[in-house]
DNA sequence: CAACATCTACTTTTT
DNA sequence: GTAGATGTTG
């Protein structure tokens, strides 16, 4: 055991460190780690970049590293900052550390998601950014409603400039760490004729008035505090002796800046920061993640040690070969070669062509039942889809089969309407100035308070610069409102006063139940005849039950905003259905990947919006999907898929062409119709029977190749005049020109009349159509 | 002000 | 095909 580092007298660091006097502890952890993993665990001092391929034991390294730091007494639990992206990952790390060091995680207060740690820090210094420490955390729903109010106040037509779109802009800015004053006017021009910057400033002001912060603020305002108050930052420099970041490839600029500020306590070359990631699994570019963060880590922290974990312990050789071969088609990557640990080749990767998504569901259901009969557990199987609408078909099929399944992801518990309503009541009790909560529930259940009355309340509140509840108190003393509304509102504030009073004596979960009953909210759903109302009542019960686990109402509300993710009961044996995104970090014996069709996967929108960079991200998504499988991998292609209610012929995904032929086994379901499918074709030929069918010569493929040549980068992002990050964007120049004669599989020949990215408007005999350029060729 | 009917736009991924 | 959002009517 290394000599222990003397610790300055510091505030209570929690229970963990007190318990290790076991000299053998370290060697016990290190057992079973390979040389690289061990190196990553033991290289505690100085910057470290761990490039961990899929299935190479990344989480194990992280948790062992923390355990090692703790048991070697290099730091106490409270001195380690350890950030993840998802609550799931944070929870898993806590469990595994607890398992390793045999203690509870009470001593690791700074292990959590970026957002929860950001919130924690921000609450301690809220007054520095004009908030109180009990500020509310807005979710997307509140955010949209607030934006709508602002748009209305500015007389901006909501039809033309939807609130959602502005929310997207806001998100983008906040992800890049931009305050209203940092936004360049050019970017503002896209929305409401340049009013976007002002709207952003107004929005932030409104948040301050409401004593609220949105998700982005949890980091952005933290950064602001750090920058404006070096003393505060210094406090964290002293506190955090070690920093660890999971899934670094998913970090955005704001997160990057936040980390960089926190790491500045020491010269960069001595910072004890360890980031773990895999550039090949970067799949969140669309929400601002910058793969470049990981690519430039060595520049940020000169002398950083780089360790590659390339030994895969998860998948069979065939699966690994398929994944490696596919991802090799990406240009922008650091390049790793995954190697099996001398494992078996295993089954080949099955590729099945089916007629449509219904047959796809039938066929997969069938195979699952076969596997089940052979003794495989449903828990070991998963269906990973590109888009959530694909899930329904499987659910329907599995219901008729009586096959147990569970959907992971989907709408979160706290995003359900009834939960949000209930929470609004509770929020308002905890904090009467929460106007958004007030507006949400004044008329839920229906109380005869309509838009006109609410408008009066709102205007009065704004004029008097008081919260809406106070405005109500004032108005009920006047003749401003009709008698009916007046008495209703008087009754309502009376009830809230009553509840607030009771909240001091009654346990919060009991109070919650009383509030729901007395407000008439429970009754509202009891009266409701729609089929989902029993479920809603059930959810409300679940909400009240879950509150028991928390110390206080405040603690509960914080938890629900940031952490409440559904931990789906693993108890029952069931097939998992989820999106590829939510599958990251998981593994299953058998993985089904349906819907490998152009347009769906790679998703058309990714291609349209981000060109080749988008394609590469889709390919990484495919890579993530393939590498989830331990022993058995099944892909499928539907020849027809219904999109927006109409049937469309589908073209097999180009990703299928990128799998090595020798590990793939094409299975024919025998239901292929008229020339589609694989009958009589070469084994590795996945394109349909169209005239442009030759492998690697599809127009889309050629275009992708052509575009590799003409890279084009947008202006790189700079902050403080320094290059922060630059995404690889290779543009989407079209191989076609207006006037070109082209041939389309379905519409025949036509003339190009307009080009918009890779979407072409073409006059066919059948009329003018918008089509994707990968569906046509020059005529 | 609420209920109903109609219309529409929407379907990538989420802390 | 669906679920929201809007508009119209009572």
Tab-separated table of N, CA, C and O in Angstrom, chain A residues 602-699:
chain	number	residue	atom	x	y	z
A	602	UNK	N	-28.985	4.871	-41.683
A	602	UNK	CA	-28.844	6.195	-41.102
A	602	UNK	C	-30.111	7.025	-41.242
A	602	UNK	O	-30.773	6.958	-42.278
A	603	UNK	N	-30.385	7.787	-40.240
A	603	UNK	CA	-31.584	8.592	-40.254
A	603	UNK	C	-31.432	9.757	-41.215
A	603	UNK	O	-30.414	10.431	-41.241
A	604	UNK	N	-32.498	9.947	-41.990
A	604	UNK	CA	-32.437	10.972	-43.020
A	604	UNK	C	-32.128	12.360	-42.462
A	604	UNK	O	-31.390	13.133	-43.043
A	605	UNK	N	-32.712	12.616	-41.302
A	605	UNK	CA	-32.536	13.960	-40.761
A	605	UNK	C	-31.093	14.219	-40.351
A	605	UNK	O	-30.581	15.319	-40.482
A	606	UNK	N	-30.458	13.181	-39.848
A	606	UNK	CA	-29.048	13.325	-39.476
A	606	UNK	C	-28.238	13.666	-40.724
A	606	UNK	O	-27.341	14.504	-40.694
A	607	UNK	N	-28.590	13.010	-41.829
A	607	UNK	CA	-27.892	13.264	-43.083
A	607	UNK	C	-28.177	14.674	-43.591
A	607	UNK	O	-27.271	15.394	-43.989
A	608	UNK	N	-29.436	15.044	-43.546
A	608	UNK	CA	-29.830	16.357	-44.050
A	608	UNK	C	-29.184	17.483	-43.259
A	608	UNK	O	-28.722	18.462	-43.811
A	609	UNK	N	-29.203	17.318	-41.951
A	609	UNK	CA	-28.781	18.440	-41.125
A	609	UNK	C	-27.280	18.509	-40.906
A	609	UNK	O	-26.743	19.581	-40.689
A	610	UNK	N	-26.648	17.372	-40.923
A	610	UNK	CA	-25.222	17.411	-40.596
A	610	UNK	C	-24.322	16.743	-41.622
A	610	UNK	O	-23.158	16.492	-41.337
A	611	UNK	N	-24.869	16.447	-42.776
A	611	UNK	CA	-24.037	15.940	-43.851
A	611	UNK	C	-23.220	14.723	-43.448
A	611	UNK	O	-23.709	13.809	-42.793
A	612	UNK	N	-21.969	14.750	-43.816
A	612	UNK	CA	-21.132	13.588	-43.575
A	612	UNK	C	-20.860	13.374	-42.092
A	612	UNK	O	-20.736	12.243	-41.623
A	613	UNK	N	-20.766	14.479	-41.348
A	613	UNK	CA	-20.575	14.337	-39.903
A	613	UNK	C	-21.765	13.597	-39.310
A	613	UNK	O	-21.611	12.766	-38.419
A	614	UNK	N	-22.950	13.895	-39.865
A	614	UNK	CA	-24.146	13.215	-39.404
A	614	UNK	C	-24.101	11.734	-39.733
A	614	UNK	O	-24.449	10.895	-38.910
A	615	UNK	N	-23.631	11.434	-40.932
A	615	UNK	CA	-23.519	10.043	-41.329
A	615	UNK	C	-22.561	9.295	-40.406
A	615	UNK	O	-22.814	8.178	-39.983
A	616	UNK	N	-21.472	9.954	-40.078
A	616	UNK	CA	-20.492	9.288	-39.215
A	616	UNK	C	-21.074	9.056	-37.820
A	616	UNK	O	-20.798	8.037	-37.190
A	617	UNK	N	-21.879	9.993	-37.366
A	617	UNK	CA	-22.490	9.781	-36.048
A	617	UNK	C	-23.481	8.621	-36.098
A	617	UNK	O	-23.558	7.813	-35.172
A	618	UNK	N	-24.218	8.536	-37.196
A	618	UNK	CA	-25.132	7.406	-37.361
A	618	UNK	C	-24.346	6.099	-37.370
A	618	UNK	O	-24.776	5.100	-36.814
A	619	UNK	N	-23.200	6.129	-38.001
A	619	UNK	CA	-22.397	4.925	-38.071
A	619	UNK	C	-21.886	4.544	-36.682
A	619	UNK	O	-21.828	3.367	-36.321
A	620	UNK	N	-21.545	5.533	-35.909
A	620	UNK	CA	-21.133	5.245	-34.529
A	620	UNK	C	-22.289	4.643	-33.747
A	620	UNK	O	-22.102	3.766	-32.913
A	621	UNK	N	-23.482	5.137	-34.061
A	621	UNK	CA	-24.664	4.585	-33.408
A	621	UNK	C	-24.824	3.108	-33.770
A	621	UNK	O	-25.153	2.272	-32.924
A	622	UNK	N	-24.570	2.822	-35.033
A	622	UNK	CA	-24.625	1.424	-35.473
A	622	UNK	C	-23.572	0.607	-34.728
A	622	UNK	O	-23.820	-0.509	-34.279
A	623	UNK	N	-22.414	1.198	-34.584
A	623	UNK	CA	-21.317	0.540	-33.878
A	623	UNK	C	-21.699	0.260	-32.427
A	623	UNK	O	-21.469	-0.829	-31.905
A	624	UNK	N	-22.295	1.243	-31.802
A	624	UNK	CA	-22.778	1.048	-30.426
A	624	UNK	C	-23.757	-0.121	-30.391
A	624	UNK	O	-23.661	-1.014	-29.548
A	625	UNK	N	-24.678	-0.137	-31.354
A	625	UNK	CA	-25.661	-1.208	-31.387
A	625	UNK	C	-25.015	-2.581	-31.526
A	625	UNK	O	-25.299	-3.501	-30.769
A	626	UNK	N	-24.087	-2.694	-32.487
A	626	UNK	CA	-23.449	-3.989	-32.735
A	626	UNK	C	-22.675	-4.461	-31.509
A	626	UNK	O	-22.686	-5.639	-31.165
A	627	UNK	N	-22.008	-3.529	-30.864
A	627	UNK	CA	-21.139	-3.927	-29.755
A	627	UNK	C	-21.896	-4.179	-28.452
A	627	UNK	O	-21.274	-4.472	-27.436
A	628	UNK	N	-23.222	-4.018	-28.473
A	628	UNK	CA	-23.978	-4.381	-27.278
A	628	UNK	C	-24.100	-5.891	-27.141
A	628	UNK	O	-24.422	-6.408	-26.072
A	629	UNK	N	-23.899	-6.594	-28.261
A	629	UNK	CA	-24.168	-8.034	-28.269
A	629	UNK	C	-22.978	-8.832	-27.770
A	629	UNK	O	-21.836	-8.567	-28.144
A	630	UNK	N	-23.258	-9.784	-26.928
A	630	UNK	CA	-22.185	-10.639	-26.452
A	630	UNK	C	-22.031	-11.865	-27.347
A	630	UNK	O	-20.937	-12.229	-27.724
A	631	UNK	N	-23.132	-12.509	-27.662
A	631	UNK	CA	-23.015	-13.778	-28.372
A	631	UNK	C	-23.797	-13.845	-29.682
A	631	UNK	O	-23.487	-14.644	-30.559
A	632	UNK	N	-24.870	-13.087	-29.770
A	632	UNK	CA	-25.740	-13.305	-30.915
A	632	UNK	C	-26.270	-11.969	-31.411
A	632	UNK	O	-26.746	-11.150	-30.626
A	633	UNK	N	-26.170	-11.779	-32.713
A	633	UNK	CA	-26.550	-10.497	-33.289
A	633	UNK	C	-27.448	-10.744	-34.487
A	633	UNK	O	-27.129	-11.535	-35.371
A	634	UNK	N	-28.586	-10.072	-34.515
A	634	UNK	CA	-29.540	-10.251	-35.615
A	634	UNK	C	-29.948	-8.893	-36.162
A	634	UNK	O	-30.526	-8.083	-35.442
A	635	UNK	N	-29.662	-8.673	-37.413
A	635	UNK	CA	-30.085	-7.425	-38.027
A	635	UNK	C	-31.243	-7.724	-38.964
A	635	UNK	O	-31.350	-8.830	-39.481
A	636	UNK	N	-32.085	-6.749	-39.176
A	636	UNK	CA	-33.103	-6.965	-40.192
A	636	UNK	C	-33.412	-5.707	-40.981
A	636	UNK	O	-33.200	-4.592	-40.514
A	637	UNK	N	-33.875	-5.933	-42.188
A	637	UNK	CA	-34.240	-4.863	-43.115
A	637	UNK	C	-35.667	-5.095	-43.565
A	637	UNK	O	-35.992	-6.195	-43.990
A	638	UNK	N	-36.478	-4.080	-43.496
A	638	UNK	CA	-37.813	-4.202	-44.065
A	638	UNK	C	-37.786	-3.603	-45.464
A	638	UNK	O	-37.141	-2.591	-45.701
A	639	UNK	N	-38.475	-4.247	-46.387
A	639	UNK	CA	-38.486	-3.713	-47.751
A	639	UNK	C	-39.489	-2.572	-47.896
A	639	UNK	O	-39.428	-1.782	-48.818
A	640	UNK	N	-40.416	-2.551	-46.979
A	640	UNK	CA	-41.422	-1.476	-47.013
A	640	UNK	C	-41.630	-0.964	-45.603
A	640	UNK	O	-41.669	-1.726	-44.661
A	641	UNK	N	-41.760	0.318	-45.499
A	641	UNK	CA	-42.008	0.865	-44.170
A	641	UNK	C	-42.997	2.007	-44.283
A	641	UNK	O	-42.995	2.742	-45.258
A	642	UNK	N	-43.839	2.121	-43.297
A	642	UNK	CA	-44.827	3.186	-43.321
A	642	UNK	C	-44.258	4.408	-42.620
A	642	UNK	O	-43.874	4.352	-41.471
A	643	UNK	N	-44.207	5.479	-43.374
A	643	UNK	CA	-43.705	6.718	-42.801
A	643	UNK	C	-44.779	7.773	-42.977
A	643	UNK	O	-45.289	7.968	-44.073
A	644	UNK	N	-45.148	8.450	-41.898
A	644	UNK	CA	-46.238	9.429	-41.922
A	644	UNK	C	-47.510	8.802	-42.453
A	644	UNK	O	-48.261	9.432	-43.169
A	645	UNK	N	-47.727	7.566	-42.157
A	645	UNK	CA	-48.978	6.958	-42.578
A	645	UNK	C	-48.975	6.390	-43.971
A	645	UNK	O	-49.882	5.686	-44.333
A	646	UNK	N	-47.948	6.675	-44.784
A	646	UNK	CA	-47.970	6.007	-46.079
A	646	UNK	C	-46.790	5.082	-46.300
A	646	UNK	O	-45.703	5.283	-45.780
A	647	UNK	N	-47.073	4.077	-47.114
A	647	UNK	CA	-46.055	3.057	-47.340
A	647	UNK	C	-44.996	3.552	-48.297
A	647	UNK	O	-45.294	4.193	-49.287
A	648	UNK	N	-43.780	3.223	-47.945
A	648	UNK	CA	-42.693	3.596	-48.826
A	648	UNK	C	-41.766	2.416	-49.005
A	648	UNK	O	-41.490	1.684	-48.047
A	649	UNK	N	-41.298	2.251	-50.230
A	649	UNK	CA	-40.307	1.204	-50.458
A	649	UNK	C	-39.010	1.641	-49.795
A	649	UNK	O	-38.627	2.799	-49.868
A	650	UNK	N	-38.375	0.719	-49.129
A	650	UNK	CA	-37.159	1.068	-48.414
A	650	UNK	C	-35.953	0.438	-49.077
A	650	UNK	O	-36.048	-0.620	-49.701
A	651	UNK	N	-34.834	1.097	-48.942
A	651	UNK	CA	-33.581	0.596	-49.488
A	651	UNK	C	-32.728	0.158	-48.297
A	651	UNK	O	-32.656	0.867	-47.304
A	652	UNK	N	-32.130	-1.013	-48.389
A	652	UNK	CA	-31.316	-1.477	-47.260
A	652	UNK	C	-30.236	-0.473	-46.882
A	652	UNK	O	-29.680	0.209	-47.740
A	653	UNK	N	-29.962	-0.387	-45.642
A	653	UNK	CA	-28.979	0.563	-45.138
A	653	UNK	C	-27.602	0.329	-45.731
A	653	UNK	O	-27.162	-0.804	-45.892
A	654	UNK	N	-26.933	1.415	-46.028
A	654	UNK	CA	-25.560	1.306	-46.529
A	654	UNK	C	-24.656	0.648	-45.487
A	654	UNK	O	-23.622	0.083	-45.816
A	655	UNK	N	-25.078	0.713	-44.231
A	655	UNK	CA	-24.249	0.097	-43.192
A	655	UNK	C	-24.165	-1.417	-43.367
A	655	UNK	O	-23.191	-2.034	-42.960
A	656	UNK	N	-25.206	-1.989	-43.977
A	656	UNK	CA	-25.154	-3.436	-44.207
A	656	UNK	C	-24.038	-3.773	-45.184
A	656	UNK	O	-23.369	-4.788	-45.059
A	657	UNK	N	-23.847	-2.890	-46.157
A	657	UNK	CA	-22.766	-3.106	-47.122
A	657	UNK	C	-21.406	-3.036	-46.450
A	657	UNK	O	-20.404	-3.474	-47.011
A	658	UNK	N	-21.376	-2.417	-45.297
A	658	UNK	CA	-20.082	-2.190	-44.648
A	658	UNK	C	-19.696	-3.307	-43.676
A	658	UNK	O	-18.685	-3.214	-42.996
A	659	UNK	N	-20.533	-4.319	-43.607
A	659	UNK	CA	-20.193	-5.447	-42.738
A	659	UNK	C	-19.357	-6.441	-43.543
A	659	UNK	O	-19.618	-6.654	-44.726
A	660	UNK	N	-18.378	-7.037	-42.950
A	660	UNK	CA	-17.546	-7.997	-43.689
A	660	UNK	C	-18.342	-9.249	-44.020
A	660	UNK	O	-19.024	-9.807	-43.155
A	661	UNK	N	-18.265	-9.667	-45.269
A	661	UNK	CA	-19.118	-10.755	-45.745
A	661	UNK	C	-18.907	-12.049	-44.972
A	661	UNK	O	-19.845	-12.802	-44.740
A	662	UNK	N	-17.679	-12.274	-44.545
A	662	UNK	CA	-17.394	-13.592	-43.972
A	662	UNK	C	-17.966	-13.802	-42.569
A	662	UNK	O	-17.954	-14.917	-42.065
A	663	UNK	N	-18.461	-12.761	-41.943
A	663	UNK	CA	-19.047	-12.992	-40.619
A	663	UNK	C	-20.566	-12.872	-40.656
A	663	UNK	O	-21.229	-12.953	-39.640
A	664	UNK	N	-21.081	-12.634	-41.858
A	664	UNK	CA	-22.513	-12.407	-41.987
A	664	UNK	C	-23.207	-13.612	-42.600
A	664	UNK	O	-22.674	-14.241	-43.510
A	665	UNK	N	-24.354	-13.907	-42.104
A	665	UNK	CA	-25.160	-14.961	-42.697
A	665	UNK	C	-26.499	-14.362	-43.081
A	665	UNK	O	-27.227	-13.863	-42.226
A	666	UNK	N	-26.792	-14.373	-44.371
A	666	UNK	CA	-28.050	-13.808	-44.831
A	666	UNK	C	-29.149	-14.834	-44.697
A	666	UNK	O	-29.016	-15.950	-45.178
A	667	UNK	N	-30.191	-14.463	-44.009
A	667	UNK	CA	-31.289	-15.405	-43.830
A	667	UNK	C	-32.477	-14.917	-44.637
A	667	UNK	O	-32.818	-13.746	-44.582
A	668	UNK	N	-33.064	-15.834	-45.358
A	668	UNK	CA	-34.221	-15.454	-46.155
A	668	UNK	C	-35.474	-15.958	-45.472
A	668	UNK	O	-35.568	-17.106	-45.108
A	669	UNK	N	-36.411	-15.071	-45.280
A	669	UNK	CA	-37.642	-15.520	-44.650
A	669	UNK	C	-38.583	-16.118	-45.668
A	669	UNK	O	-39.644	-16.605	-45.335
A	670	UNK	N	-38.204	-16.067	-46.946
A	670	UNK	CA	-39.037	-16.645	-47.972
A	670	UNK	C	-40.232	-15.799	-48.340
A	670	UNK	O	-41.057	-16.201	-49.130
A	671	UNK	N	-40.306	-14.636	-47.794
A	671	UNK	CA	-41.483	-13.828	-48.091
A	671	UNK	C	-41.127	-12.628	-48.955
A	671	UNK	O	-41.885	-11.700	-49.075
A	672	UNK	N	-39.953	-12.677	-49.522
A	672	UNK	CA	-39.570	-11.562	-50.375
A	672	UNK	C	-40.400	-11.591	-51.648
A	672	UNK	O	-40.659	-12.648	-52.203
A	673	UNK	N	-40.804	-10.450	-52.075
A	673	UNK	CA	-41.679	-10.371	-53.253
A	673	UNK	C	-40.915	-9.863	-54.441
A	673	UNK	O	-39.868	-9.263	-54.308
A	674	UNK	N	-41.503	-10.071	-55.575
A	674	UNK	CA	-41.060	-9.608	-56.883
A	674	UNK	C	-39.687	-8.958	-56.987
A	674	UNK	O	-39.590	-7.779	-57.215
A	675	UNK	N	-38.678	-9.747	-56.882
A	675	UNK	CA	-37.363	-9.213	-57.171
A	675	UNK	C	-36.686	-8.529	-56.000
A	675	UNK	O	-35.525	-8.219	-56.058
A	676	UNK	N	-37.425	-8.284	-54.933
A	676	UNK	CA	-36.761	-7.698	-53.781
A	676	UNK	C	-36.137	-8.804	-52.963
A	676	UNK	O	-36.420	-9.980	-53.138
A	677	UNK	N	-35.324	-8.427	-52.059
A	677	UNK	CA	-34.738	-9.411	-51.175
A	677	UNK	C	-33.457	-9.955	-51.749
A	677	UNK	O	-32.900	-9.385	-52.678
A	678	UNK	N	-33.043	-11.068	-51.207
A	678	UNK	CA	-31.702	-11.518	-51.522
A	678	UNK	C	-31.674	-12.763	-52.365
A	678	UNK	O	-30.627	-13.289	-52.666
A	679	UNK	N	-32.838	-13.263	-52.670
A	679	UNK	CA	-32.857	-14.530	-53.388
A	679	UNK	C	-31.971	-14.491	-54.624
A	679	UNK	O	-32.069	-13.589	-55.442
A	680	UNK	N	-31.116	-15.464	-54.766
A	680	UNK	CA	-30.298	-15.573	-55.937
A	680	UNK	C	-29.199	-14.530	-56.057
A	680	UNK	O	-28.560	-14.423	-57.084
A	681	UNK	N	-28.966	-13.810	-55.026
A	681	UNK	CA	-27.916	-12.793	-55.102
A	681	UNK	C	-26.686	-13.237	-54.343
A	681	UNK	O	-26.719	-14.156	-53.553
A	682	UNK	N	-25.627	-12.528	-54.598
A	682	UNK	CA	-24.406	-12.819	-53.862
A	682	UNK	C	-24.657	-12.591	-52.379
A	682	UNK	O	-25.479	-11.765	-51.996
A	683	UNK	N	-23.954	-13.335	-51.587
A	683	UNK	CA	-24.251	-13.363	-50.163
A	683	UNK	C	-24.222	-11.985	-49.507
A	683	UNK	O	-25.056	-11.673	-48.682
A	684	UNK	N	-23.283	-11.198	-49.891
A	684	UNK	CA	-23.141	-9.939	-49.171
A	684	UNK	C	-23.739	-8.762	-49.923
A	684	UNK	O	-23.303	-7.630	-49.803
A	685	UNK	N	-24.735	-9.068	-50.703
A	685	UNK	CA	-25.287	-7.963	-51.463
A	685	UNK	C	-26.613	-7.548	-50.859
A	685	UNK	O	-27.579	-8.289	-50.876
A	686	UNK	N	-26.660	-6.365	-50.332
A	686	UNK	CA	-27.849	-5.994	-49.590
A	686	UNK	C	-28.721	-4.992	-50.306
A	686	UNK	O	-29.796	-4.674	-49.855
A	687	UNK	N	-28.243	-4.464	-51.370
A	687	UNK	CA	-29.061	-3.472	-52.040
A	687	UNK	C	-30.228	-4.163	-52.725
A	687	UNK	O	-30.158	-5.337	-53.049
A	688	UNK	N	-31.284	-3.431	-52.950
A	688	UNK	CA	-32.447	-4.042	-53.557
A	688	UNK	C	-32.228	-4.246	-55.042
A	688	UNK	O	-31.209	-3.875	-55.599
A	689	UNK	N	-33.248	-4.807	-55.666
A	689	UNK	CA	-33.103	-5.156	-57.073
A	689	UNK	C	-33.309	-3.952	-57.974
A	689	UNK	O	-33.993	-4.023	-58.971
A	690	UNK	N	-32.748	-2.838	-57.630
A	690	UNK	CA	-32.947	-1.682	-58.482
A	690	UNK	C	-31.815	-1.629	-59.500
A	690	UNK	O	-30.851	-2.372	-59.399
A	691	UNK	N	-31.962	-0.776	-60.500
A	691	UNK	CA	-30.976	-0.772	-61.570
A	691	UNK	C	-29.581	-0.347	-61.117
A	691	UNK	O	-28.608	-0.559	-61.814
A	692	UNK	N	-29.497	0.282	-59.961
A	692	UNK	CA	-28.180	0.813	-59.563
A	692	UNK	C	-27.569	-0.071	-58.498
A	692	UNK	O	-26.912	0.389	-57.602
A	693	UNK	N	-27.834	-1.333	-58.620
A	693	UNK	CA	-27.669	-2.175	-57.462
A	693	UNK	C	-26.258	-2.582	-57.094
A	693	UNK	O	-26.026	-3.110	-56.048
A	694	UNK	N	-25.275	-2.348	-57.931
A	694	UNK	CA	-24.026	-3.024	-57.632
A	694	UNK	C	-23.416	-2.519	-56.330
A	694	UNK	O	-23.462	-1.348	-55.995
A	695	UNK	N	-22.859	-3.457	-55.643
A	695	UNK	CA	-22.357	-3.209	-54.303
A	695	UNK	C	-21.321	-2.080	-54.312
A	695	UNK	O	-20.474	-2.012	-55.162
A	696	UNK	N	-21.419	-1.224	-53.312
A	696	UNK	CA	-20.500	-0.092	-53.179
A	696	UNK	C	-20.632	0.906	-54.315
A	696	UNK	O	-19.777	1.734	-54.515
A	697	UNK	N	-21.661	0.765	-55.106
A	697	UNK	CA	-21.776	1.733	-56.185
A	697	UNK	C	-23.115	2.438	-56.159
A	697	UNK	O	-23.528	3.049	-57.126
A	698	UNK	N	-23.794	2.306	-55.070
A	698	UNK	CA	-25.051	3.031	-54.972
A	698	UNK	C	-24.735	4.515	-54.995
A	698	UNK	O	-23.664	4.937	-54.559
A	699	UNK	N	-25.673	5.316	-55.502
A	699	UNK	CA	-25.398	6.752	-55.587
A	699	UNK	C	-25.025	7.328	-54.224
A	699	UNK	O	-24.126	8.151	-54.107
